[in-house]
Amino acid sequence: MLRVATAAQAAEAAGLCVAVILNVIGVASGESRTTSNAIGFIAFEVIVAIGVALIAAGIARVRPWSRTPAVLTQVFTVMIAIWLLEAHRYAWGVPALLLAIAGCVGLFAPTSLRALARPVDPS
């Protein structure tokens, strides 16, 4: 189940990279109203994509620190997916929601919880 969580997290990072590319194309073609805001937003998207990819790598390496950020990523992805669905952006909202559900299922499976649990201090 950790592979499911890792795949969902990695797919979310890839989706963010696609969004970055589409925003760069929009800025380059002059579709953006304000270039400086678009560049700032693109920089933020790149930082978030790198962070999500690092979390996916942490899950793949079974690092306990990665569980909480991964769950938070899924919570934020659900919120963004709902916002996209309300805006009738089904092509982005449905995959985001499905990835978030898959990520949560992978993270909250009993085997994943045991694998990502922090070791108990015997003292």
CSV table of N, CA and C in Angstrom, one decimal:
chain,number,residue,atom,x,y,z
A,1,MET,N,0.8,-1.2,0.0
A,1,MET,CA,0.0,0.0,0.0
A,1,MET,C,0.9,1.3,0.0
A,2,LEU,N,2.1,1.1,0.5
A,2,LEU,CA,3.0,2.3,0.4
A,2,LEU,C,3.3,2.7,-1.0
A,3,ARG,N,3.3,1.7,-1.9
A,3,ARG,CA,3.5,2.0,-3.3
A,3,ARG,C,2.3,2.8,-3.9
A,4,VAL,N,1.1,2.5,-3.4
A,4,VAL,CA,0.0,3.3,-3.9
A,4,VAL,C,0.1,4.7,-3.4
A,5,ALA,N,0.5,4.9,-2.1
A,5,ALA,CA,0.7,6.3,-1.6
A,5,ALA,C,1.8,7.0,-2.3
A,6,THR,N,2.9,6.3,-2.6
A,6,THR,CA,4.0,6.9,-3.3
A,6,THR,C,3.6,7.3,-4.7
A,7,ALA,N,2.9,6.4,-5.4
A,7,ALA,CA,2.5,6.7,-6.7
A,7,ALA,C,1.5,7.9,-6.8
A,8,ALA,N,0.6,8.0,-5.8
A,8,ALA,CA,-0.3,9.1,-5.8
A,8,ALA,C,0.4,10.4,-5.5
A,9,GLN,N,1.4,10.4,-4.6
A,9,GLN,CA,2.1,11.6,-4.3
A,9,GLN,C,3.0,12.0,-5.5
A,10,ALA,N,3.6,11.0,-6.1
A,10,ALA,CA,4.4,11.3,-7.3
A,10,ALA,C,3.6,11.8,-8.5
A,11,ALA,N,2.4,11.3,-8.6
A,11,ALA,CA,1.5,11.8,-9.7
A,11,ALA,C,1.0,13.2,-9.4
A,12,GLU,N,0.8,13.5,-8.1
A,12,GLU,CA,0.5,14.9,-7.8
A,12,GLU,C,1.6,15.9,-8.1
A,13,ALA,N,2.9,15.4,-7.8
A,13,ALA,CA,4.0,16.2,-8.2
A,13,ALA,C,4.1,16.4,-9.7
A,14,ALA,N,3.9,15.3,-10.4
A,14,ALA,CA,3.9,15.4,-11.9
A,14,ALA,C,2.8,16.4,-12.4
A,15,GLY,N,1.6,16.3,-11.8
A,15,GLY,CA,0.5,17.2,-12.1
A,15,GLY,C,0.9,18.7,-11.9
A,16,LEU,N,1.6,18.9,-10.8
A,16,LEU,CA,2.0,20.3,-10.5
A,16,LEU,C,3.0,20.7,-11.6
A,17,CYS,N,3.9,19.8,-12.0
A,17,CYS,CA,4.9,20.2,-13.1
A,17,CYS,C,4.1,20.5,-14.4
A,18,VAL,N,3.1,19.8,-14.7
A,18,VAL,CA,2.3,20.1,-15.9
A,18,VAL,C,1.6,21.5,-15.7
A,19,ALA,N,1.1,21.8,-14.6
A,19,ALA,CA,0.6,23.1,-14.3
A,19,ALA,C,1.6,24.2,-14.5
A,20,VAL,N,2.8,23.9,-14.0
A,20,VAL,CA,3.9,24.9,-14.2
A,20,VAL,C,4.2,25.1,-15.7
A,21,ILE,N,4.3,24.0,-16.4
A,21,ILE,CA,4.5,24.2,-17.9
A,21,ILE,C,3.4,25.0,-18.6
A,22,LEU,N,2.2,24.7,-18.2
A,22,LEU,CA,1.0,25.4,-18.8
A,22,LEU,C,1.1,26.9,-18.5
A,23,ASN,N,1.4,27.2,-17.2
A,23,ASN,CA,1.5,28.6,-16.8
A,23,ASN,C,2.7,29.3,-17.5
A,24,VAL,N,3.8,28.6,-17.7
A,24,VAL,CA,4.9,29.2,-18.4
A,24,VAL,C,4.5,29.5,-19.8
A,25,ILE,N,3.8,28.6,-20.5
A,25,ILE,CA,3.3,28.8,-21.8
A,25,ILE,C,2.4,30.0,-21.9
A,26,GLY,N,1.5,30.1,-20.9
A,26,GLY,CA,0.6,31.2,-20.8
A,26,GLY,C,1.3,32.5,-20.6
A,27,VAL,N,2.3,32.6,-19.8
A,27,VAL,CA,3.1,33.8,-19.7
A,27,VAL,C,3.8,34.2,-21.0
A,28,ALA,N,4.5,33.2,-21.6
A,28,ALA,CA,5.2,33.4,-22.8
A,28,ALA,C,4.4,33.8,-23.9
A,29,SER,N,3.1,33.4,-24.0
A,29,SER,CA,2.2,33.7,-25.1
A,29,SER,C,1.4,35.0,-24.8
A,30,GLY,N,1.6,35.6,-23.6
A,30,GLY,CA,1.0,36.8,-23.3
A,30,GLY,C,-0.4,36.7,-22.8
A,31,GLU,N,-0.8,35.5,-22.4
A,31,GLU,CA,-2.2,35.3,-21.9
A,31,GLU,C,-2.3,35.8,-20.5
A,32,SER,N,-1.2,35.9,-19.7
A,32,SER,CA,-1.3,36.4,-18.4
A,32,SER,C,-1.5,37.9,-18.3
A,33,ARG,N,-2.4,38.3,-17.4
A,33,ARG,CA,-2.7,39.7,-17.2
A,33,ARG,C,-1.5,40.5,-16.6
A,34,THR,N,-0.9,39.9,-15.6
A,34,THR,CA,0.2,40.5,-15.0
A,34,THR,C,1.4,39.5,-14.9
A,35,THR,N,2.4,39.8,-15.7
A,35,THR,CA,3.5,38.8,-15.8
A,35,THR,C,4.2,38.6,-14.4
A,36,SER,N,4.4,39.7,-13.6
A,36,SER,CA,5.1,39.5,-12.4
A,36,SER,C,4.3,38.6,-11.4
A,37,ASN,N,3.0,38.7,-11.4
A,37,ASN,CA,2.2,37.8,-10.5
A,37,ASN,C,2.3,36.4,-11.0
A,38,ALA,N,2.3,36.2,-12.3
A,38,ALA,CA,2.4,34.9,-12.9
A,38,ALA,C,3.7,34.2,-12.6
A,39,ILE,N,4.8,35.0,-12.7
A,39,ILE,CA,6.1,34.5,-12.4
A,39,ILE,C,6.2,34.1,-11.0
A,40,GLY,N,5.7,34.9,-10.1
A,40,GLY,CA,5.7,34.5,-8.6
A,40,GLY,C,4.9,33.3,-8.4
A,41,PHE,N,3.8,33.1,-9.0
A,41,PHE,CA,2.9,32.0,-8.9
A,41,PHE,C,3.6,30.7,-9.4
A,42,ILE,N,4.3,30.9,-10.5
A,42,ILE,CA,5.1,29.7,-11.1
A,42,ILE,C,6.2,29.3,-10.2
A,43,ALA,N,6.9,30.3,-9.6
A,43,ALA,CA,8.0,30.0,-8.7
A,43,ALA,C,7.4,29.2,-7.5
A,44,PHE,N,6.2,29.6,-7.0
A,44,PHE,CA,5.6,28.9,-5.8
A,44,PHE,C,5.2,27.5,-6.2
A,45,GLU,N,4.7,27.4,-7.4
A,45,GLU,CA,4.3,26.0,-7.9
A,45,GLU,C,5.5,25.1,-8.0
A,46,VAL,N,6.6,25.6,-8.5
A,46,VAL,CA,7.8,24.8,-8.6
A,46,VAL,C,8.3,24.4,-7.2
A,47,ILE,N,8.3,25.3,-6.2
A,47,ILE,CA,8.7,24.9,-4.9
A,47,ILE,C,7.8,23.9,-4.3
A,48,VAL,N,6.5,24.0,-4.5
A,48,VAL,CA,5.5,23.0,-4.0
A,48,VAL,C,5.7,21.7,-4.7
A,49,ALA,N,6.0,21.7,-6.0
A,49,ALA,CA,6.2,20.4,-6.7
A,49,ALA,C,7.4,19.7,-6.2
A,50,ILE,N,8.5,20.5,-5.9
A,50,ILE,CA,9.7,19.8,-5.4
A,50,ILE,C,9.4,19.3,-4.0
A,51,GLY,N,8.7,20.0,-3.2
A,51,GLY,CA,8.3,19.5,-1.9
A,51,GLY,C,7.5,18.2,-1.9
A,52,VAL,N,6.5,18.2,-2.8
A,52,VAL,CA,5.6,17.0,-2.9
A,52,VAL,C,6.5,15.8,-3.4
A,53,ALA,N,7.4,16.1,-4.4
A,53,ALA,CA,8.3,15.0,-4.9
A,53,ALA,C,9.2,14.5,-3.7
A,54,LEU,N,9.7,15.4,-2.9
A,54,LEU,CA,10.5,14.9,-1.8
A,54,LEU,C,9.7,14.1,-0.8
A,55,ILE,N,8.5,14.4,-0.6
A,55,ILE,CA,7.6,13.7,0.3
A,55,ILE,C,7.4,12.3,-0.3
A,56,ALA,N,7.1,12.2,-1.6
A,56,ALA,CA,7.0,10.9,-2.3
A,56,ALA,C,8.2,10.1,-2.1
A,57,ALA,N,9.4,10.7,-2.2
A,57,ALA,CA,10.6,10.0,-2.0
A,57,ALA,C,10.8,9.5,-0.6
A,58,GLY,N,10.3,10.3,0.4
A,58,GLY,CA,10.3,9.8,1.8
A,58,GLY,C,9.4,8.6,2.0
A,59,ILE,N,8.3,8.6,1.4
A,59,ILE,CA,7.4,7.5,1.6
A,59,ILE,C,8.0,6.3,0.9
A,60,ALA,N,8.6,6.4,-0.3
A,60,ALA,CA,9.2,5.3,-1.0
A,60,ALA,C,10.3,4.7,-0.1
A,61,ARG,N,11.0,5.5,0.6
A,61,ARG,CA,12.1,5.1,1.4
A,61,ARG,C,11.7,4.7,2.8
A,62,VAL,N,10.4,4.7,3.1
A,62,VAL,CA,9.8,4.3,4.4
A,62,VAL,C,10.4,5.2,5.5
A,63,ARG,N,10.3,6.5,5.3
A,63,ARG,CA,10.8,7.4,6.3
A,63,ARG,C,9.6,7.9,7.2
A,64,PRO,N,9.7,7.7,8.5
A,64,PRO,CA,8.5,8.1,9.3
A,64,PRO,C,8.2,9.6,9.2
A,65,TRP,N,9.1,10.5,8.9
A,65,TRP,CA,8.8,11.9,8.8
A,65,TRP,C,7.9,12.2,7.7
A,66,SER,N,7.8,11.3,6.7
A,66,SER,CA,7.0,11.6,5.5
A,66,SER,C,5.5,11.4,5.6
A,67,ARG,N,5.1,10.7,6.7
A,67,ARG,CA,3.7,10.4,6.8
A,67,ARG,C,2.8,11.7,7.0
A,68,THR,N,3.2,12.5,8.0
A,68,THR,CA,2.4,13.7,8.2
A,68,THR,C,2.3,14.7,7.1
A,69,PRO,N,3.4,15.0,6.4
A,69,PRO,CA,3.3,15.9,5.2
A,69,PRO,C,2.5,15.3,4.1
A,70,ALA,N,2.6,13.9,4.0
A,70,ALA,CA,1.9,13.2,2.9
A,70,ALA,C,0.4,13.3,3.2
A,71,VAL,N,0.0,13.2,4.4
A,71,VAL,CA,-1.5,13.3,4.8
A,71,VAL,C,-1.9,14.7,4.5
A,72,LEU,N,-1.1,15.7,5.0
A,72,LEU,CA,-1.5,17.1,4.7
A,72,LEU,C,-1.6,17.4,3.2
A,73,THR,N,-0.7,16.8,2.5
A,73,THR,CA,-0.8,17.0,1.0
A,73,THR,C,-2.1,16.5,0.5
A,74,GLN,N,-2.5,15.3,1.0
A,74,GLN,CA,-3.8,14.8,0.5
A,74,GLN,C,-5.0,15.6,0.9
A,75,VAL,N,-4.9,16.1,2.1
A,75,VAL,CA,-6.0,17.0,2.6
A,75,VAL,C,-6.1,18.3,1.7
A,76,PHE,N,-5.0,18.9,1.5
A,76,PHE,CA,-5.0,20.1,0.6
A,76,PHE,C,-5.4,19.7,-0.8
A,77,THR,N,-5.0,18.6,-1.3
A,77,THR,CA,-5.4,18.1,-2.6
A,77,THR,C,-6.9,18.0,-2.7
A,78,VAL,N,-7.5,17.4,-1.7
A,78,VAL,CA,-9.0,17.3,-1.6
A,78,VAL,C,-9.6,18.6,-1.7
A,79,MET,N,-9.1,19.6,-0.9
A,79,MET,CA,-9.7,20.9,-0.9
A,79,MET,C,-9.6,21.6,-2.3
A,80,ILE,N,-8.4,21.5,-2.9
A,80,ILE,CA,-8.3,22.0,-4.2
A,80,ILE,C,-9.1,21.3,-5.2
A,81,ALA,N,-9.3,20.0,-5.1
A,81,ALA,CA,-10.1,19.2,-6.1
A,81,ALA,C,-11.6,19.7,-6.0
A,82,ILE,N,-12.0,19.9,-4.8
A,82,ILE,CA,-13.4,20.3,-4.6
A,82,ILE,C,-13.6,21.7,-5.2
A,83,TRP,N,-12.6,22.6,-5.0
A,83,TRP,CA,-12.7,23.9,-5.6
A,83,TRP,C,-12.7,23.8,-7.1
A,84,LEU,N,-11.9,23.0,-7.7
A,84,LEU,CA,-11.8,22.8,-9.1
A,84,LEU,C,-13.2,22.2,-9.6
A,85,LEU,N,-13.7,21.3,-8.9
A,85,LEU,CA,-15.0,20.7,-9.3
A,85,LEU,C,-16.1,21.8,-9.3
A,86,GLU,N,-16.1,22.6,-8.2
A,86,GLU,CA,-17.1,23.7,-8.1
A,86,GLU,C,-17.0,24.7,-9.3
A,87,ALA,N,-15.7,24.8,-9.8
A,87,ALA,CA,-15.5,25.8,-10.9
A,87,ALA,C,-15.7,25.1,-12.2
A,88,HIS,N,-16.2,23.9,-12.2
A,88,HIS,CA,-16.5,23.1,-13.4
A,88,HIS,C,-15.2,22.8,-14.2
A,89,ARG,N,-14.1,22.6,-13.5
A,89,ARG,CA,-12.8,22.2,-14.1
A,89,ARG,C,-12.7,20.7,-13.8
A,90,TYR,N,-13.5,19.9,-14.4
A,90,TYR,CA,-13.6,18.5,-14.2
A,90,TYR,C,-12.3,17.8,-14.6
A,91,ALA,N,-11.7,18.2,-15.7
A,91,ALA,CA,-10.5,17.6,-16.2
A,91,ALA,C,-9.3,17.6,-15.2
A,92,TRP,N,-9.3,18.6,-14.3
A,92,TRP,CA,-8.3,18.7,-13.3
A,92,TRP,C,-8.9,18.3,-11.9
A,93,GLY,N,-10.1,18.5,-11.6
A,93,GLY,CA,-10.7,18.2,-10.3
A,93,GLY,C,-10.9,16.7,-10.1
A,94,VAL,N,-11.4,16.0,-11.0
A,94,VAL,CA,-11.6,14.6,-10.9
A,94,VAL,C,-10.3,13.8,-10.6
A,95,PRO,N,-9.3,14.0,-11.5
A,95,PRO,CA,-8.0,13.3,-11.2
A,95,PRO,C,-7.4,13.7,-9.9
A,96,ALA,N,-7.5,14.9,-9.5
A,96,ALA,CA,-6.9,15.4,-8.2
A,96,ALA,C,-7.6,14.7,-7.1
A,97,LEU,N,-9.0,14.6,-7.2
A,97,LEU,CA,-9.7,14.0,-6.1
A,97,LEU,C,-9.4,12.5,-6.0
A,98,LEU,N,-9.3,11.8,-7.2
A,98,LEU,CA,-9.0,10.4,-7.2
A,98,LEU,C,-7.6,10.1,-6.6
A,99,LEU,N,-6.7,11.0,-7.0
A,99,LEU,CA,-5.3,10.8,-6.5
A,99,LEU,C,-5.3,11.0,-5.0
A,100,ALA,N,-6.0,12.0,-4.5
A,100,ALA,CA,-6.0,12.2,-3.0
A,100,ALA,C,-6.7,11.0,-2.3
A,101,ILE,N,-7.7,10.5,-2.8
A,101,ILE,CA,-8.4,9.3,-2.2
A,101,ILE,C,-7.4,8.1,-2.2
A,102,ALA,N,-6.7,7.9,-3.3
A,102,ALA,CA,-5.8,6.8,-3.4
A,102,ALA,C,-4.6,7.0,-2.5
A,103,GLY,N,-4.1,8.3,-2.3
A,103,GLY,CA,-3.1,8.6,-1.4
A,103,GLY,C,-3.5,8.3,0.0
A,104,CYS,N,-4.7,8.7,0.4
A,104,CYS,CA,-5.2,8.5,1.8
A,104,CYS,C,-5.3,7.0,2.0
A,105,VAL,N,-5.9,6.3,1.1
A,105,VAL,CA,-6.0,4.8,1.3
A,105,VAL,C,-4.7,4.2,1.5
A,106,GLY,N,-3.7,4.6,0.6
A,106,GLY,CA,-2.4,4.0,0.8
A,106,GLY,C,-1.7,4.4,2.1
A,107,LEU,N,-1.9,5.6,2.5
A,107,LEU,CA,-1.3,6.0,3.8
A,107,LEU,C,-1.9,5.4,5.0
A,108,PHE,N,-3.2,5.2,5.0
A,108,PHE,CA,-3.9,4.8,6.2
A,108,PHE,C,-4.2,3.3,6.2
A,109,ALA,N,-3.6,2.6,5.3
A,109,ALA,CA,-3.7,1.1,5.3
A,109,ALA,C,-2.9,0.6,6.5
A,110,PRO,N,-3.3,-0.4,7.2
A,110,PRO,CA,-2.6,-0.9,8.4
A,110,PRO,C,-1.1,-1.2,8.2
A,111,THR,N,-0.8,-1.7,7.1
A,111,THR,CA,0.6,-2.1,6.8
A,111,THR,C,1.4,-0.8,6.6
A,112,SER,N,0.8,0.2,6.0
A,112,SER,CA,1.5,1.5,5.9
A,112,SER,C,1.7,2.2,7.2
A,113,LEU,N,0.7,2.2,8.0
A,113,LEU,CA,0.8,2.8,9.4
A,113,LEU,C,1.9,2.1,10.2
A,114,ARG,N,2.0,0.8,10.1
A,114,ARG,CA,3.0,0.1,10.8
A,114,ARG,C,4.4,0.4,10.3
A,115,ALA,N,4.5,0.5,8.9
A,115,ALA,CA,5.8,0.7,8.3
A,115,ALA,C,6.3,2.2,8.6
A,116,LEU,N,5.4,3.1,8.6
A,116,LEU,CA,5.8,4.5,8.8
A,116,LEU,C,5.8,5.0,10.3
A,117,ALA,N,5.5,4.0,11.2
A,117,ALA,CA,5.4,4.4,12.6
A,117,ALA,C,6.8,4.7,13.1
A,118,ARG,N,6.9,5.6,14.0
A,118,ARG,CA,8.2,6.0,14.6
A,118,ARG,C,8.5,4.9,15.6
A,119,PRO,N,9.8,4.5,15.8
A,119,PRO,CA,10.1,3.5,16.7
A,119,PRO,C,9.9,4.0,18.2
A,120,VAL,N,9.4,3.1,19.0
A,120,VAL,CA,9.1,3.5,20.4
A,120,VAL,C,10.3,3.4,21.2
A,121,ASP,N,10.5,4.4,22.0
A,121,ASP,CA,11.7,4.5,22.9
A,121,ASP,C,11.4,3.6,24.1
A,122,PRO,N,12.2,2.6,24.4
A,122,PRO,CA,11.9,1.7,25.5
A,122,PRO,C,12.1,2.3,26.9
A,123,SER,N,12.6,3.5,27.1
A,123,SER,CA,12.8,4.1,28.4
A,123,SER,C,11.6,4.7,28.9
